[in-house]
Amino acid sequence: MIASVLPTYSRAPMTFVKGEGSWLIEADGRRFLDLGAGIAVNALGHAHPALTEALTDQAGTLWHTSNLYHIPQQQALADKLVDATFADTVFFTNSGTEACELAVKMARKYWYDKGQPDKVDIITFSGSFHGRSSAGIAAAGSEKMIKGFGPLLPGFTHLTFGDHDAIAPAITDATAAILIEPVQGEGGIIPVPDQCLKGLRDLCDERGILLILDEVQCGVGRTGKLFAHEWAGIEPDIMMVAKGIGGGFPLGAVLATEEAASGMTAGTHGSTYGGNPLGCAVGCAVMDIVTDPDFLAEVNRKAGLLRQKLEGLVASHPDVFDFVRGSGLMMGIKCKVTNTDVVNAGYDNDVITVPAADNTIRLLPPLTITDSEIDDAVARLDKAATCVVP
Ligand SMILES: *Cc1c(COP(=O)(O)O)cnc(C)c1O
C-alpha cells in the first residue's frame, strides 16, 4: 500500500521535534549538530530570536492579503534587496524553482519585447540544479530528473561544466541567456572560478545576451559575501534567490536590472502567495542581519577556521576523504568511500551533513555556528570517518 505521504523521498531515520541554533533535537532529547541547515535554508540557525519575533509579530497582525493590494513588508524587503545588490527590481516567489520559472520567462519576454521572439534558448551546464518544475528540470537536463516526465520544455542547450571552449560556439541567434550557479550545490559544491564568471559576463556582453545567476543555494551570505557573484566583481542581469532568504520560511525571489525586467509589465506574471506578509517580514529580519558587514566578516573568519580543520580531517583519513572544496560556509568533501556511508556514519555520531553529486558530502552549517561548534563538528566527523570502512 502506498504511504500516505507520496513516497518521493528516501528519508534518514531521524525525526526532529525541536531546533536551537546549530542543533536539532529528537523527542528523546538526542541532539544532532546540524551542518545541513535544512539544505542551506536555516541560514541563521533554528529558532533565531529575531526571526521568531518577526514571524510571530506578523502572525498576530496579518497573514495574507494577495497581491491585489499593496503589501508593506514586501515593499520593505524589495527595497532592502535593491539597496544591497545590482538589482533594480524584485519579484517574490515561495521557492527556488518558482524563481527559475520566472527567470526563464523574463529572459524570453525581454527578447520578445525587443522584437526578437526567436531568442528563447538558454545555455545551462551539466551538474546544475535549478529545481523540480518543468522549466527547472529542463534547464538542468539530467537524466535522473527528466526521465519519464514526457515532453520537456524546449529551448535549453546543455554544455559540459568546465568546457570553456564550448561556450562561445554554442551561442546562436536563438540564444537569450546563459544560466549558471556561481557555486554548484546539488552538483557537489563546485565553485565557478572568479575568472570564469568574469569570462561569462564578458561573453554575454560581447554577444548581447543576458546572464542569469542561480544563487538559490550559494546566496544570502553563504559564501561570505551577500551574494556569491560579488567575489568575481561582476553583476548578473537576472538572479534567482530562495533558501536562506527566508531563514526557514518558504520564500524566494527573482532580482533583475530594470533593463532585463522591462518585458514584465502588469499582468505578465503573478503569484497568489509570493511576497506575502509573513514571508517578507521574516525576509526583512534575515536581510537586516546578513547585510551587516560585521556579520559577513564573522562568516568569513569562521569559514577559514572550518576550512583549515576540514583540511586536517581529510589529511587524517586519506582512505575515506579525497579533498575539500567550496566557498565560505558552503563546503564539500569529495569522498573516496561512498558518500552516503559517511553521511550515515555522521548520523551515528550525532552530526548532520548532506550528500551531493560527484560523491561529495555537503557542509552548509548555519552562518551563526560558533567556533566551539565548529571544533565539535569536526571532532564528530573525525569519529564518523573512523567508523567508515574503506
Ligand atoms: C534548492 C535549489 C533550487 C530549487 O529550490 P526549491 O525551493 O527547492 O524549489 C534551485 N536552484 C538551486 C541552485 C538550488 O539549490
Coordinates of C-alpha atoms and ligand atoms in Angstrom, one line a residue, residues 95-97 129-131 181 186 214 216-217 243, ligand 1:
S95 CA 10.6 28.6 -3.7
G96 CA 13.7 28.4 -5.8
T97 CA 12.1 26.5 -8.6
F129 CA 20.3 22.1 -10.3
H130 CA 17.5 24.7 -10.8
G131 CA 14.6 23.0 -9.1
E181 CA 25.1 28.6 -10.4
E186 CA 23.5 19.7 -5.6
D214 CA 21.1 30.9 -9.7
V216 CA 19.3 29.9 -4.5
Q217 CA 21.9 27.8 -2.5
K243 CA 16.6 29.0 0.6
Ligands
LIG1 C1 17.3 24.2 -4.0 C2 17.7 24.8 -5.3 C3 16.7 25.2 -6.2 C4 15.2 24.8 -6.1 O1 14.7 25.4 -4.9 P1 13.3 24.9 -4.3 O2 13.0 25.9 -3.3 O3 13.6 23.5 -3.8 O4 12.3 24.9 -5.4 C5 17.1 25.8 -7.4 N1 18.4 26.1 -7.6 C6 19.4 25.8 -6.7 C7 20.8 26.2 -7.0 C8 19.0 25.1 -5.5 O5 20.0 24.8 -4.7

